[in-house]
Every structure is written in structure tokens, then in C-alpha cells.
Amino acid sequence: MEINAQGIYYKDLNDIIRKAIRNGEENFILRNVNGQRYIADGISKKISMEVYGVPGQDLGAFMKGPRVVVHGNAQDGVGNTMDVGKIVVEGMAGDVVGYGMRGGRIHIKGDAGYRVGIHMKAYQDKIPVIVIGGKAGDFLGEYMAGGVIILLGMFSQDAAKPIAGIFMGTGMHGGVIYVRGEVDPHQLGFGLIPKELDGEDQKNLKIYLKEYCDDLDIDLRKVLSVPFKKVVPFSHRPYGNMYAY
Amino acid sequence: MKKVYAREDVCIGCRLCEIACIVEHSISKDIIRAFKQEEKRPARNVVEECGPVSFSVHCRHCDEPPCVQVCISGAIVKDPATGIVNHIPEKCVGCWSCVMACPYGVIKRDTDRGKVIKCDLCPDRDLPACVSACPNEALLYEEK
Amino acid sequence: MKSWQYQKDISGCGLSGIINKNGERITGESIICSIACQHDRGNGLGGGFAAYGIYPDFKDHYALHIMADNLDALHAVEGFLNQTVSVVHQEKIPTRPNKYITDPPILRRYFIEPVKEGDRICRWPGLSDDDYIVRVVMNVNRDIKGAYIFSSGKNMGAFKGVGFPEDIADFYRLDEYSGYIWTAHNRFPTNTPGWWGGAHPFTILDWSIVHNGEISSYGINKRYLEMFGYHCTLLTDTEVVAYLLDLIIRRHGLPVELACKVFAPPFWQEIDRMDKEAKRLFTAIRMVYGSGLLNGPFAILFAYNGGLVGLNDRVKLRPLVAAVKGDTVYMASEESAIRAICPDPEKVWAPKAGEPVIVTMDKGASTTKKQARLSPACAGA
Amino acid sequence: MKYVIIGNGVAAIGAVEGIRQTDRQNPITIIAAEPYATYGRPLIANLLRGKIHEADLAYRPEVFYRDNKVTLLLGRTATKIDVAARRALLEDGDKVPYDKLLIATGGKPFIPPIQGKDGPDVYTFTTLDDAKKLDALVGKIKQIVVIGGGLIGLKAAESLHDRGLKVTVVELADRILSTAFDQTAGKIIGNRLAEVGIEVITESSVKEIVRKKDRVKGIILNDGHNRGCEAVVIAIGVIPDKDIVKGTGIETNRGIVVNDYLETSVAGIYAAGDVAEALDLLSGERRVVPIWPNAYNQGQYAGRNMAGARVTYKGGLPMNSIEFYGIPTMSMGMANPADAGYEVITRLIPEKNVYRKLVLKDGILVGAMLIGEVERAGILTGLIRNRVKVNSFKEELMKDTLSLSSLPGEIRAEWLNK
Amino acid sequence: MLHQPITKNYHDFIIERDPEKCIQCQVCVRQCSYGAHIYNEKDERVTEDEARCVGCHRCEALCPTEALTIRRNPSEFRENALWAPQFIKNIYKQADTGGVLLTGMGNPYPYPVYWDRMVLDASQVTNPSIDPLREPMELRTWLGSKPDAIEVEMKKGKPNLTTQFLPQLQINYPILFSAMSYGSINLNVHVGLARAAEELGILYNTGEGGLHQSLYKYGENTIVQCASGRFGVDSKYLNAGVAIEIKIGQGAKPGIGGHLPGEKIGKEISITRMIPEGSDAISPAPHHDIYSIEDLRQLIYALKEATDYEKPVFVKIAAVHNSAAIASGIARAGADVIAIDGFRGGTGAAPTMIRDNVGIPIELALASVDERLRQEGIRNRVSLLAAGGIRCSADVVKAIALGADAVYIGTAALIAVGCTVCQRCYTGKCPWGIATNDPYLAKRINPDIAHRRLANLVRAWGHEIQEMLGGMGLNAIESLRGNREKLRGVGLNEVELNILGIKHAGA
């Protein structure tokens, strides 16, 4: 189903989509999207959606199944608390991507904003993964409790900028952040240090990146041509000693 | 090896180290039972007080322990692995040679039993009882 | 009321701003379209605009926009103005009826010059023109009940009220104005509804400010400004930003980029890593202007005749997106608000926390160019 | 590298422990004339007295020899050393090759030429076998005479008395324990022994052991007095048992002369214990001081040197601790100064059997004797050993509350931080 | 003697000893410096003389079997709203001795504690609270006189600062250890304070007793005090720290000098104070070179001259009725920092009547001083320290919101190292080893433990301050300073609200 979203208020647009899904529609193409919020929000079916334009806030929030491809930039709150499914952004993404994400994949080709992957967490067999092809802002993976963030720094529009902002992984108590190339330790949150990858890391990284490269038509070999560093929590209870009982 | 070192400058002369030692080496390991129901044994350290000066003396577990050298019954042996100078009461005949030899005067006569008594660094504990009992960290258990 | 009893109002919002560095004037339709695209960031309790280059005929006079609850208040203002300044021209601010805009106050504008020393009566001798006008504004706003000067710069004006911004624009007939800088604000206030003065932008002289977020440091920002003669009477936190701009840039002479560093200074850990000179400078800024730090989430756009500046708080708790196309620079809370009026920008980016986007007018740009550019079709609303 | 030790006393144990500090691998052979693993030799008195059993005598646990890779040749006597071939020759003709050899044969009882000494019913008291023989007498005889009021003699007397025999001790000197004690001390202990019923005759010697049908019936003292008895224990003292070095060229004097590393005049051969004439700490001379701690210490230093460590033996300090019927006694160092060039301080409380004596030379403590009160006596030993100047606080040392707090702060700090 | 003096009958505490638990170990006997526990050799039993008990709880704390409980003596006078027991007991004491009543620590009377009448704000929805565990939360504070504005010139396209600053002190927490002299407390406590200050990146204050030789190495974290007695003050001392504090007054005893009796002037104190052993150390009530505000300026600049203008000069005053005007004068006299000490501030010794009746609460003094300095537009010219009865991190936050740059803690610091506020510091027999120089008692303070506990305390408060700041949506302490919006009064009347410059809760 193809929808021209131009001038359609977000609520009306999402109504159309929900109705179509109820009627068995599984494939959507949305054209001329500009700022409509909550696209694919809370949808629990394995639908496919192609978005042309700039979707608004909370794209794919709480979603549990769909595959959404954005042919352009996305705004803030992509994949908020999402559970299952995939969001591919061919351009840049805004702040707070994948907040509290419990599963699924978010693949961003370009830069991402602040607090990406904040408090994402793995649960049971679900391992959320965010791959950022460009650079990230401050607080990447802040109080991350599980899952994987991969930061490539390759497709940024700002060559001069460091690969990530400051306070990366602050309060992290689970999960792992892989960074292509080097991380300056001063960018990391308290108690964290960049570490070398082990065999298991290499294996998983390759699996995640293969899928990412396939989605975005990127040469995997080129991505893997530079060694990665990882950031993992120094403790599962990094603040355990802070309290007086 | 780790030994108990006493800090004279902050020893407050409370003698809780002695009490802890007695409790630790009692049968019940319960302070009130140890003092009220069991036969009282001396502590294995010596707290000395002289005016404002006070400090606790503990077996140094010497490298060349005079007590081991003089012991006629083989009741005092230095464990080559741990460095601890151990006393085996069953073998002690109460000749007091070790009392005579110990330059720290820290081997005591338990005259009721006719045997000596000495510090064993509390084999059942990570930290000797005296050290953990000291309220002012005047006893340090460390390698120097 | 004791000065400390003034209470700030708090609000979350959407912003948009446009500047043409070359001075080409843009009609109001563009900014209206852009802010309307962010309709859902507001709640209909406040909308407002600032426009620069709109009064070419009176460009050397201070344009006072005044709202008054009643004629008594208006007369009191006029009486005060007659005693303190000379009014060159005055008129109603043109409006058109809009069904969503109810209960507007009396709206007037006055083009004035301060009374120079040696002229008739000079209320406060020794002050510069700008300081003199600040004094006039502060006195009216503090002392005359029911009246409020909400714009006081030259060749610019603020237009604001209770309603969604697109309705406010319609009410003020902003489609009929054209300016080389526009800012707009869609407001979501939470505790003082229906107060026209509380809408953004806030202005003093030609400083105008629109703000998304909350200034948690308001209490000290206000007390700090009071030491320098500013009175924060408008029941909103954003007001302090306008006055801080006036104090720090105009009166203390700090460059705009350093003023931004007062509002969103680097963290000590960043300062500690700077070279010696920079460290000295930023330490000094934090020591001296600590009370001017804007703490809490904010994205602000502030404009003056010379440019437009966008700035985030130092941990980027509110969004801001910028884009460029040719001589025109756009800034908004959401990218879609830019794309709504500029679908194919040359560059789109999200500024870093605490790093201002400063766009100044090109040298030699004429701000009186008459040609108005057409706005593209508005896609969002 | 093969280590061989002749003798299985405390010096031998010291040597094994010394060797094993450095060398944990190479084999050690001990040639022991006695058929027993090393036992606490002084404990034979306790055994005889009935306070302990034979099993309690072991000086080291059973596993000691195995754990230390020691081959123990029990009941085998070495008779000769073939220096050139580097081997010890055994009585049974076996040859034990060595690279390093320790002679730790100890001492043997000195038997003076008393008439009637040869024959049955005359005993010595230095070995477990001696003790066993005496033990066998208990119940069979009623009276016994001990010749010699030294340590061994008195311990034998005490043990036999406790087992129900009537005991008479005959001592040549004017007091018992004449080497360690002075008259005051001797008197206190003498009185105590008399109190329990042991007869002590001083300033006297046995002229003859009277026999009838070869069996002992009594003794006659040199003043003509006599005592009836059924057995005699001769406990005059021990002399170094150095027979084995005959013909080796190893230098001997009273004992086998050793250098600061306990090595004899023949390289690779060491001597330690009661057989050796080693450094005496206080006098700085070499002499035989046949006491237990010296034997252990010398053995240990010899062992360390044998294994390649180059450690200097700092010298032994004479000391003895014995308790007589509830009165503990100790003497350390030069408790009985030879001449008047010493400062002597004493304190006597006769009614409590308490006596304390300090001997100073140039302000340095060189000897001490403690009767009755012995708590923390080791502090004095330490002061003697470390040659501490004690003039300024000697009064403190005289108190029964002897403590380290009597010591000046600096000395104490160093003392305690070891 | 069958008869007991009435003072003995009406003693303050009773000592309960559980015979089931007491093992006669005599730890209590050895620990009680007042002799309240007695070992009876004949009976081999520990007994007590309760009249001697000061309620310090040392014995209770050290008793290995928890056999001891110290309780308030329930023996009560007939109820009388006017003649409360302490008045009666005080009269007994004075009738016995004819002396001035002496006491220690701060004012214990139930005057309103305004900290407890003010509540703090927190963010909900309209702005996010900030998580201080993970996001930056800056407490760094600079003390010193600041200009109103800075000047920059552009050099090679980069702004360059041209303004010259007066000396500034960087502190990592808005908490300093207040002046407590060597003499009033012992060297072990000073060592603990100095080391903790060093570790924390804050400052401690020597008090007026000079600076012990062994503490010169902590100069980077030391404020040296210059009080009326000028003990131990020479040019080396003045240059030893990073700041100099002129003590005009102390919250616990405004208008009163100090007196360390000669028997407490032992060798080390004598050397440190630069006075003979055994002679009284008397601090006059006023500085006799300061009889007026212009004299204060004279001393401030004398000190600045002596230290080459490198050290900020603090002036500490007791909070009194006219503090606001006095503070304005002090600011204009050239002080870099003004410390105001409220009447709940502690002391080693003070006449009871003074401590309990002279001075005003710090909250009111602080609010009025900050407001006055702002009204006069000179708030930037000085930093403000609040002192006197700061008990917890919330008090610190409230003080800063009222306008303080930082606070001084004294009593809280001593409590951290063991003080139980028994108020008998003046006896020199402090059983906790704090307010005493008796070598037997002083070693009860292990400087290592004192250091650790003090550092822990300030760090813990730091965390809590960060939590509260974060809750208010602030991530830098300067946004709290003077931010009275963050405070609301509870149960305060209009006058009090006015002085504090805050609204009532709910408004």
C-alpha cells in the first residue's frame, strides 16, 4: 500500500496504517512524510514499511515486529522502548535513539544525536543492537544495561568531530559498545576503559555488521578493515558502594 | 609474611585485643560464655601500659625464632610454608625455655595447665581476632 | 509584591528561526508554515514571533510594542512615555479577527527616541540611549499594572499572544510583514494559562529570545540580574535570557560566542583539559558569570539586528536542528519544520550541546531590501 | 650433592632444617647410633618421672624425615671418616659417601675414676636407653644416690624421687647447679628439694661405690660419711664425643674446632652441637657450651652453610630454664661473673622463694638469674643478646613487672617493628 | 558519708550495667576519663559513680558485651514550666562554686531551626531531573572576590582574557572544615582534618592556635587564622596556607574572647602558639587593633601586604543583629570572603549564658547578608561562607540556595570522628580523644581513621548534594547559589519568610 503523507496530520496517517494492517496489509510505502509522529508506534505485526521524507518523533516506539526503512533522516526518539523488529535509517538520526530498547535492530547510516542507546537492555533471548555508521553525541550508551551498540564513525558529515561525545557508557552496567578505531579514554564515563576484543566479540561483531552492511549496501570488508575497541561495564553494580545502609 | 604490628601512637589501652584473643581461643567462641563459664585462659598478646604510653605486644613469628631453638620437646615449630611459629600444646612440657628465650616476652605461662600459650595468628580467621577487635586500628595485620 | 515573590512560569515548546545573511527579506508565510509543522509541541496557550527588518521607515527609532489590559493602563503608559521619551509615531498594531484568538489586550506600537540630556526633561541623565530605553521598559513593566512593553528594539518587533502560533500569526497579519530574520515559538505552558505577556518571544531592545525548555536556575539568574537593575516581572523564566543577553553582550561587551558560553559553559573536566589561555578564560567566565549559567533543559533562538543564534543547554536536553541553503540558515526543534519550508537544504545538522550556531549578517548586507521571497508551499499543517 | 650427618640429636634436626632452607632437593643421610628417631633429650627426665610416654618424646613428627627427604640409618654407628674418599665408614663396614658432612655426635657422660664405678647398678642419664634402664629399677629398689648436682643430676633425682625412691644427691661444689646458679639461688632450690625429701649433700664427693657380691650397696663420701643405696647415677657432666675424627686431621681442642661457618679445619666437614667448639657470644671465644639451643642453632647454621648459603654463626648464649617443684628458675648469659669487674644487682624475697639478679658490664646487661618470678624473662635475654646498654633503666628490669615499656622509646620501636 | 551534696543527687545520667553480660573486663574503667566506672579490686567487680558520668557514651561504645546503657537520670524535679531542671542545677553549681557557668559545643536550646522549616524543590515533567550518578554534576566552587564583568580582547581570532583577578581558591565541595585551634582539639584531629581536606580538594582552618610544624605540608589546603590572641602568627605562618582568616567573632560566643588555660600549654602547643609552656593563652574579646571598620580594612591590607596579595583574606564574624550591614562594611573593607557563624556554632569552651543567649540563627543572618550585598550590587565582590550548626547535606543545599558560596562545618566534622556532643570539651578530658591534649586521651583519635571518616563524610554529602541538585534539574552548584526559588518555607510567618526571601510552600 502506498500513501502520500503530504499534509496529512499524524493521527490520521497512523489511523490509515492501523486500519490497513487490520485488513491484512503487510507492505507500506509512505511518501512525502515530514514530521508525522509515532509512525509504526506499538505495531506488533511483522509488516514492512518504507518511509520517504523525515518521519517525526518516536518513530517505531514500542514496536514489536515491523521492519521500517527510512529513506532520509529521522528525528528524535527513534525506536523508543522497542522490542522486536528493525529500523533502518539511511540518513541521520536525532537524540535518544533506542531508549530502553529491549530487542531488535536499529541501523543508522549517518550520524546520531545525544543519549543514543540510553538504558537499552537485553532480556532472555532478546539482544537489542544499534549500529551507527556515522558519529554519536554525548552520553552514548548511558546507563546501558544490556545489548550492543556499534559505532563506526565512517559516514559522518563532520570529519573533524570526534567519533563520540563525552560520557560514553556512563553508568553502564551491562552490554557492550564496539567502536571502530580508537576511543579517547577521556570520552568515557567514570571507571571505563577501552578494551581489546576477544574471539567471541569478533564473531558477534561480524554477524551484526554483516546484517547492517546488507541493509545499507555497504562493503563489509571496508568496515572490518580497521580494528575495533570495546567498552564494557567495570561492574554490574557500579554504584553499589555509594550508599550507607 | 603478614604479622600483627602494633601502633603505639594510637593504642588506647582498652585491652579489647586481649579480650578478643581469649574469646577466639575459647571453646565456645562466645564472649560471655568464655568469660563466665569456661576456664579462663590468658590472652596470647601482652598489652603494656606505662603512663600515657600503651601498646600491645604480639608474637613476631621471627625468622630465626629463639623459642623454636630452645624448645626441648619440639612443641614450637615454625611452619616453613606460612612462617607462622606454632605451638603444639600436647607436646609442651612446661619447661619455660621459650619464656626465657623470647625477646618480646610474649610467650606466657599457663600455670594451670603447665604449658605455655602463644599467638597462632588465629588460623580460623582471615584477620586475627585482636586486629579486628581493635577499635582504633592500632593493630595492623600486614606484610612489612 | 516582593521581588522574590515573582514566580517563573514553566513551559515546553517548539521553535523555529530563519535568517537571510544577505538581508533579503522573507515574508511571514515561511515562518508560519515552519512553526505550524510543530503544532503538537504546543498546546494553544501561547504563540509568538519576532521579526527583524520590518520597520524600514522607522529603522532608527525604538519601536515599543505595548499590550494593555485596559485604557487606564494604556493611558498610564502613554503618560509615562510623554514624561520620558519623545514619541515620533504611534499606531494600533494591525490585527485581523481569528476565531481562535479571544480576549486580546489593547495593542499599540510607538516609535520613539529617548529624550537627550539638555532637552526638555531628562529623567535619567547620563545613561546611554539603550540604557535609557531599558530603564523605561523596566519602569513600565514593573510599575504600571496591566500594561506591558513586549518589544522595544529598532526595526524589529515581537508579536505574541495566547493561541497556537499559526492563529497568532493570522491575528497579527504577519503574512503581510517581511523581514530578514524571523523567529517563532509554539508554547506549552503548564501553570499560568492565558497570559499574553507570557508568550514568547521575550525581548529587550532588539534582543529577542524564544525558548524551549525550562531554566531551572531561574531563581539565581533573576537575583543576579536584579543586582544590575533588571526586574523580572513577566512570570516566566525565559525573560531572564533576554536581560542576560542585554547585560552580558551589550553592557559588558562580551562577544556573542562567549555570552553563549556563559549560558552553557563547558564542564570543569573539559576546562581542565584546555590550553592555559582558554582555561583561564573559561574559568573566569564560570567564576564571574556563574549566576548567569542557564541550567536546565533548553534550546533557545535569540536574534538581534545583527544575527540569529541557536543554542542548546550543555547536556542537550532539548533538541535543535540547523540547516543551510544559500544565504539562508534555518533552525528549528525538528528537522521537519525546516523541510516544510526548505525541502532540499544543502546541509542539515544537529548542533552539539552548548555549542552555539551563530549566524551574523554578511558585511554590506542591506537590511532594507524590498524584494520579498516567496515561501514554498507549506507541507506540514 | 649428598649430605651426610653423623648423629641424630637436635643439632642434626637443626641441620636438616637449615639445609632445607636453601636446598629442597638433594638427599640427606643421617647416621644414628641410637635406634630412635630424634627425641627431646631433656625429656627423658619427664619420661622417667612418669609425666609423659615414650611416644611423646618425638622431637619432630613422624613425617619429618620423609618430608625432608632424609634417609635415616638408625642404630648404625659411624666409626671413621675417609676424608680423601669422602665417605663415612660404619661399624658394620658400610660406607656412606658424602659431599658435605656434619659431625653432630654430641657428648658422652663423663665418668670420674671412682672406686667401684665399674659393674652393675651404676647408671648414667643422658639417653632414652638410660631412662628406660632406670625406669626398670623403680619398684625394685628403695634408695639411690645421684652423683652430681647439676642439671642432669637434679632432674634424675627429681624424677626418681617422684617415683618413690629415696634419693641422695652428692655435689662437689658449695651449691647445686654451680655453673648456672650462685649460692643464694642454690640455697633456695636446695631448700626446696630438702623440703620435698631429697637429700642434697654439697661440698662433698663420692670416694667409693660400695659393692657386695658385685651389687651396689652404698657409697662412701670423701669425709667418711656413707649412704646406703642400691644404685648410683653418675651425672657429673658430658664431654664431647669426638672419637670419630681420630686420624682425619680435623683440628680438635676440647671439642671439634669450627669456624664462623661451623666448618672444621677440613673443608666440607662441619661440626655442631655438644661435640663442637663454637663461638660463644658473650666471651667471643670458642668453647663447648653443651646446651640444647646452641646445638639446634649450630646445626641449623651448619646446615645452611653446607647447602651453600654463607651465613655467619653469631655465637651461642648459655641459658637454662628449669623448674623445681613449682619454683621456676632461669639463668642467662654470665649469671655468675668470674671477677669483680661486673656490676651485680640483686633482689631477694626469701619467703616467696623469689630471687632476681642482673649482671652488667660497662652498663650492658651480660647475665641474669631469675628464681621464682620468670614472666617475660626473655626480654632480658634479648637485652643480653643485643648488648643493650641498660644503666638508665636497670631498676625497671629488676621489677617483676618487667616489660618492654621499661625500654626507651627508640629501642622499643625497633624491637617491636621486627 | 551518708549525706550527699544535692548536685550529686541530681546527676544527669545513670549507668545501667547488665550483670548477666558484664565480664568485668574493665574496658569501661580504662575508657572513662571522668572516673565514672570504678574497679573494686576486693570484690573483683566494676561499679560506677554516676555523678561523674557526662553522657559521652564512650564506655557504651567500647563495652565488648553491650552490657552498658547510659540513660538520662529519671529522677525529676517537680514539674515547673519556669524552673526547668537545668536552671535549678546551674544554680546549685554556682552556689557551690561562685563561678561563671562554662559549657562546650553549640547552643542546644530549642530555638527554631530554620533549616527544618525550609523544603527543597524537585523537577517533575517540565524539566528533567538529572541523574547525578551518570551525568556531570559540578560542585566545584571558587572562593574569592570576583569582578562584576570580564574583559576580553580578540587575539588572532581567539578571545583572550584581559581582566586581572584577585586570588581565588578552588574547592571541589562547597564544604570547608571550620576553625578549630590546636589546643582546643589535638594534633591528631588536625592531621585528620588536613589530610581529608587534601584528599577532598577542600580547605581546613587552623583556628587561632597556630600551625604545627608537621602540618605545613598541607598548606595548599589550609586557611590560617589570625585572631585577637595572634597565637603562632608570624610571616611564615601567614604564608603557610592559601588563605588567611581574620576571626572577629565566633557564633558560639559572640563578643567573647577565648582562654586556653596554662596547664594545657604543653611543649608542642607552646611551640606552635609561640608562647611559653604553662602560661595561659588568652584571646582578647576584640582585636585591639580593630575598634572600627576602617581598622579592619587596615588589618586586611596589612595581611595582604605581608603575603604579597597572593592570599584571599577571609573575615569571620558571629551572626548578630546587624550582620547585614556589618558584612557590607567588611566587603567594602576589602575582604575576599566573609564567613558568618550562627549561634548554633560550636566551641571548645564558652560561658553558658553567652552561648545560649547571644547571637542569631545562621539562616536568617545568611539570608539578610546575601540580600543586602545584592541590593548594594556587591555580591560578586565577596564570597560568603555560612557556618554554625550545619548538620547534613540538606542544610548545605539550603544554605547555598539562601546565598552561601560554601559552608564551614565544625561540629559535624568532630561528630564524624567520634564526638557525641556531650558538651564537656572545656574539661580537656574528652573521652573520645578530640577536645583534649592529654596524651593518653589524644591517641584515641587515630589520624588515619579521622582522615578516612572525614573524607567519607564530605564525599557522602557531596553525593547527596549532587542528588538534590540533580533532582532540581541543576547540574552546577552555581545555579543553586542564591537560587531561593528552590526553597519554600513550611510553617513560617510572613516576617520570617520575608527575611529568608522565600515563598511559603504551596505558594
mmCIF file of N, CA, C and O in Angstrom, chain A residues 115 142-143 167 170 239 242, chain E residues 131 133-136 463 467:
data_model
loop_
_atom_site.group_PDB
_atom_site.id
_atom_site.type_symbol
_atom_site.label_atom_id
_atom_site.label_comp_id
_atom_site.label_asym_id
_atom_site.label_seq_id
_atom_site.Cartn_x
_atom_site.Cartn_y
_atom_site.Cartn_z
ATOM 1 N N ARG A 115 22.629 10.752 23.683
ATOM 2 C CA ARG A 115 21.961 9.724 24.510
ATOM 3 C C ARG A 115 21.403 8.577 23.671
ATOM 4 O O ARG A 115 20.319 8.075 23.929
ATOM 5 N N GLU A 142 24.487 5.527 27.667
ATOM 6 C CA GLU A 142 24.423 5.893 29.083
ATOM 7 C C GLU A 142 23.531 4.907 29.842
ATOM 8 O O GLU A 142 22.496 4.497 29.361
ATOM 9 N N TYR A 143 23.922 4.595 30.992
ATOM 10 C CA TYR A 143 23.406 3.510 31.821
ATOM 11 C C TYR A 143 22.801 2.317 31.075
ATOM 12 O O TYR A 143 21.764 1.772 31.401
ATOM 13 N N PHE A 167 31.279 11.303 28.056
ATOM 14 C CA PHE A 167 30.441 10.500 28.967
ATOM 15 C C PHE A 167 29.885 9.247 28.303
ATOM 16 O O PHE A 167 28.802 8.791 28.628
ATOM 17 N N THR A 170 28.529 6.050 30.450
ATOM 18 C CA THR A 170 28.466 6.411 31.870
ATOM 19 C C THR A 170 27.384 5.602 32.574
ATOM 20 O O THR A 170 26.258 5.521 32.103
ATOM 21 N N TYR A 239 27.465 1.372 41.197
ATOM 22 C CA TYR A 239 27.241 2.337 42.284
ATOM 23 C C TYR A 239 26.945 1.638 43.602
ATOM 24 O O TYR A 239 26.428 2.227 44.536
ATOM 25 N N MET A 242 27.984 3.167 46.913
ATOM 26 C CA MET A 242 27.726 4.578 47.179
ATOM 27 C C MET A 242 26.817 4.813 48.366
ATOM 28 O O MET A 242 26.718 5.914 48.863
ATOM 29 N N ASP E 131 20.305 12.831 36.427
ATOM 30 C CA ASP E 131 20.811 11.720 37.199
ATOM 31 C C ASP E 131 22.269 11.966 37.565
ATOM 32 O O ASP E 131 23.148 11.912 36.716
ATOM 33 N N LEU E 133 24.383 10.320 39.160
ATOM 34 C CA LEU E 133 25.320 9.205 39.134
ATOM 35 C C LEU E 133 26.007 9.147 37.798
ATOM 36 O O LEU E 133 27.126 8.702 37.676
ATOM 37 N N ARG E 134 25.281 9.555 36.775
ATOM 38 C CA ARG E 134 25.812 9.320 35.442
ATOM 39 C C ARG E 134 26.136 10.594 34.683
ATOM 40 O O ARG E 134 27.071 10.639 33.913
ATOM 41 N N GLU E 135 25.347 11.621 34.934
ATOM 42 C CA GLU E 135 25.621 12.836 34.184
ATOM 43 C C GLU E 135 26.466 13.763 35.058
ATOM 44 O O GLU E 135 26.458 13.656 36.275
ATOM 45 N N PRO E 136 27.172 14.653 34.417
ATOM 46 C CA PRO E 136 28.038 15.543 35.208
ATOM 47 C C PRO E 136 27.216 16.368 36.204
ATOM 48 O O PRO E 136 26.089 16.758 35.913
ATOM 49 N N HIS E 463 27.780 13.487 47.368
ATOM 50 C CA HIS E 463 26.849 12.670 46.583
ATOM 51 C C HIS E 463 25.423 13.147 46.799
ATOM 52 O O HIS E 463 24.635 13.264 45.859
ATOM 53 N N GLU E 467 22.696 14.601 44.313
ATOM 54 C CA GLU E 467 21.359 14.029 44.143
ATOM 55 C C GLU E 467 20.295 15.126 44.211
ATOM 56 O O GLU E 467 19.364 15.163 43.413
#
